[in-house]
Coordinates of C-alpha atoms in Angstrom, one line a residue:
M844 CA 26.1 52.9 26.2
K845 CA 22.4 53.7 26.3
S846 CA 22.2 53.7 22.4
A847 CA 23.8 50.2 22.2
S848 CA 21.3 48.9 24.7
L849 CA 18.4 50.7 22.9
S850 CA 19.5 49.3 19.5
G851 CA 19.6 45.8 21.0
I852 CA 16.0 46.2 22.2
V853 CA 14.9 47.5 18.8
R854 CA 16.5 44.6 17.1
A855 CA 14.9 42.2 19.5
I856 CA 11.4 43.7 19.1
G857 CA 11.9 43.8 15.3
S858 CA 12.8 40.1 15.2
E859 CA 9.7 39.3 17.3
A860 CA 7.4 41.1 14.9
R861 CA 8.6 39.2 11.8
P862 CA 6.8 35.9 11.2
M863 CA 8.8 32.8 11.6
P864 CA 9.4 31.0 8.3
R865 CA 7.1 28.0 7.9
Q866 CA 8.8 24.7 8.0
R867 CA 8.2 22.5 5.0
K868 CA 5.8 19.6 5.9
A869 CA 6.9 16.0 5.5
Y870 CA 4.7 12.9 5.5
S871 CA 5.9 9.4 6.1
Y872 CA 4.4 6.6 3.9
I873 CA 4.9 3.1 5.3
R874 CA 4.1 0.0 3.4
F875 CA 4.9 -3.6 3.3
S876 CA 3.2 -6.5 1.4
S877 CA 2.5 -9.3 3.8
Q878 CA 1.0 -9.7 7.2
R879 CA 4.1 -11.8 8.1
Q880 CA 6.2 -8.7 7.7
E881 CA 4.1 -7.0 10.3
E882 CA 5.7 -9.3 12.9
G883 CA 9.1 -8.1 11.8
D884 CA 10.9 -4.8 12.0
S885 CA 9.5 -3.0 9.0
V886 CA 7.3 -0.4 10.7
R887 CA 9.9 0.6 13.3
R888 CA 12.7 0.8 10.6
Q889 CA 10.6 2.9 8.2
T890 CA 9.3 5.2 11.0
E891 CA 12.7 5.9 12.5
A892 CA 14.3 6.5 9.1
A893 CA 11.6 9.1 8.4
E894 CA 12.0 10.8 11.8
R895 CA 15.8 11.0 11.3
Y896 CA 15.5 12.4 7.8
A897 CA 13.0 15.0 8.8
A898 CA 15.0 16.1 11.9
A899 CA 18.2 16.3 9.9
N900 CA 16.7 18.3 7.1
G901 CA 14.5 20.8 9.1
L902 CA 11.2 19.3 8.0
D903 CA 8.1 19.3 10.1
L904 CA 7.0 15.6 10.2
D905 CA 3.2 15.7 10.1
R906 CA 1.7 12.8 12.1
T907 CA -1.9 13.8 11.7
L908 CA -2.3 11.6 8.6
S909 CA -1.8 7.9 9.0
L910 CA -0.1 6.9 5.8
R911 CA 0.3 3.2 6.4
D912 CA -0.5 0.4 3.9
L913 CA 0.4 -2.6 6.1
G914 CA 0.1 -5.9 4.3
V915 CA -1.0 -4.1 1.1
S916 CA 0.5 -5.1 -2.2
A917 CA 2.3 -2.6 -4.4
Y918 CA 2.8 -5.3 -7.0
T919 CA -0.9 -5.4 -7.8
G920 CA -1.3 -1.6 -7.2
R921 CA -3.7 -2.1 -4.3
N922 CA -1.9 0.7 -2.4
I923 CA -2.8 3.3 -5.0
R924 CA -6.5 2.4 -5.3
E925 CA -9.3 4.0 -3.4
G926 CA -9.3 3.2 0.3
A927 CA -5.6 2.7 0.5
A928 CA -3.3 5.2 2.4
L929 CA -1.4 6.3 -0.7
R930 CA -4.5 7.2 -2.6
D931 CA -5.9 8.9 0.5
F932 CA -2.7 11.0 0.6
L933 CA -3.1 12.1 -3.0
N934 CA -6.7 13.0 -2.3
A935 CA -5.6 15.1 0.7
V936 CA -3.1 16.9 -1.6
E937 CA -5.9 17.6 -4.1
R938 CA -8.2 18.9 -1.4
G939 CA -5.5 21.2 0.0
R940 CA -5.2 19.2 3.3
V941 CA -1.6 18.5 2.4
P942 CA 0.2 21.7 1.2
K943 CA 1.9 21.9 -2.1
G944 CA 5.7 21.9 -1.5
S945 CA 5.4 19.1 1.0
V946 CA 7.7 16.1 1.0
L947 CA 6.6 12.4 1.0
L948 CA 9.2 10.2 2.7
V949 CA 9.4 6.6 1.6
E950 CA 12.0 3.9 2.4
S951 CA 12.5 3.3 -1.3
L952 CA 10.6 3.7 -4.6
D953 CA 9.4 0.1 -4.3
R954 CA 7.2 1.2 -1.4
L955 CA 5.2 3.3 -3.8
S956 CA 4.9 0.7 -6.5
R957 CA 6.2 -2.7 -7.6
Q958 CA 4.0 -2.6 -10.8
T959 CA 5.6 -2.5 -14.2
A960 CA 8.1 0.4 -14.6
R961 CA 5.6 2.4 -16.7
K962 CA 2.8 2.1 -14.1
A963 CA 5.2 2.7 -11.3
L964 CA 6.5 5.8 -13.0
R965 CA 2.9 7.1 -13.4
T966 CA 2.4 6.8 -9.6
L967 CA 5.7 8.7 -8.9
E968 CA 4.7 11.4 -11.5
E969 CA 1.2 11.7 -10.0
I970 CA 2.7 12.5 -6.6
I971 CA 5.2 14.9 -8.0
E972 CA 2.8 16.6 -10.4
S973 CA 0.5 17.2 -7.4
G974 CA 3.2 19.5 -5.9
V975 CA 4.8 17.0 -3.5
D976 CA 8.5 15.9 -3.7
V977 CA 9.4 12.3 -2.9
V978 CA 12.5 11.4 -0.9
T979 CA 13.8 7.8 -0.7
L980 CA 15.2 7.3 2.7
N981 CA 17.5 4.4 1.8
D982 CA 19.7 6.8 -0.3
G983 CA 18.4 10.3 0.6
K984 CA 17.5 10.9 -3.1
R985 CA 14.9 13.7 -3.6
Y986 CA 12.7 13.4 -6.7
T987 CA 11.2 16.6 -7.9
A988 CA 9.5 17.8 -11.1
E989 CA 12.8 19.3 -12.2
S990 CA 14.9 16.3 -11.3
L991 CA 12.7 13.9 -13.2
D992 CA 13.5 15.8 -16.4
G993 CA 17.1 14.7 -16.0
M994 CA 19.0 11.7 -14.9
D995 CA 16.6 11.0 -12.0
L996 CA 14.1 9.7 -14.5
F997 CA 16.6 7.0 -15.5
I998 CA 17.5 6.2 -11.9
A999 CA 13.8 5.9 -11.0
M1000 CA 13.1 3.7 -14.0
V1001 CA 15.9 1.3 -13.2
S1002 CA 14.8 1.0 -9.6
M1003 CA 11.2 0.4 -10.6
M1004 CA 12.2 -2.2 -13.2
R1005 CA 14.3 -4.1 -10.5
A1006 CA 11.4 -3.9 -8.0
H1007 CA 8.9 -5.3 -10.5
E1008 CA 11.2 -8.1 -11.7
E1009 CA 11.9 -9.1 -8.1
S1010 CA 8.2 -9.2 -7.2
A1011 CA 7.4 -11.1 -10.4
M1012 CA 10.1 -13.7 -9.6
K1013 CA 8.7 -14.1 -6.1
S1014 CA 5.2 -14.5 -7.4
S1015 CA 6.3 -17.1 -9.9
R1016 CA 8.1 -19.1 -7.2
V1017 CA 5.1 -19.0 -4.9
K1018 CA 2.8 -20.2 -7.7
A1019 CA 5.2 -23.0 -8.6
S1020 CA 5.4 -24.1 -5.0
W1021 CA 1.6 -24.2 -4.6
A1022 CA 1.3 -26.2 -7.9
A1023 CA 3.9 -28.7 -6.6
R1024 CA 2.0 -29.1 -3.3
R1025 CA -1.3 -29.6 -5.1
K1026 CA 0.3 -32.2 -7.4
R1027 CA 2.0 -34.0 -4.5
Y1028 CA -1.1 -34.1 -2.3
G1029 CA -3.5 -34.6 -5.2
S1030 CA -1.7 -37.7 -6.4
E1031 CA -1.5 -39.5 -3.0

């Protein structure tokens, strides 16, 4: 009886002495294009999706970095230029502030970029090559250096092409609408 009790104590002491495995860090990147969207549900929706994914997958959601590009266009690439949250994140990875092996959580790939597919792919590759995986929360897809060497490259490219075409169409419609207004009010 004493030996069973003693071995239980030894096991308990031994488990206390071992360091706990570190949880993989996750960072949530929130972006939308227009100030009008800020009045909607975008921030809450993206934030809650990141929190759910991190909790369900044992990730430590780091809230010390504010990764929000609110009202910042990914169609023009403003979100990847200096001074934007996505660029600041990549700089933090480069400086070691964000550990390699971390995960960047995004609602979908179009949050990273809506530029042409080639430019959007370069943004995704830059993140992944820096040592950070990307998870799209709308489908739970995890993009890694290994997965981009397979079918995920095709999946990402199709998604990026669709996002760019959608934004290009919206841009064209807005330009046409403004041209019609100028013509209507200029001729009266």
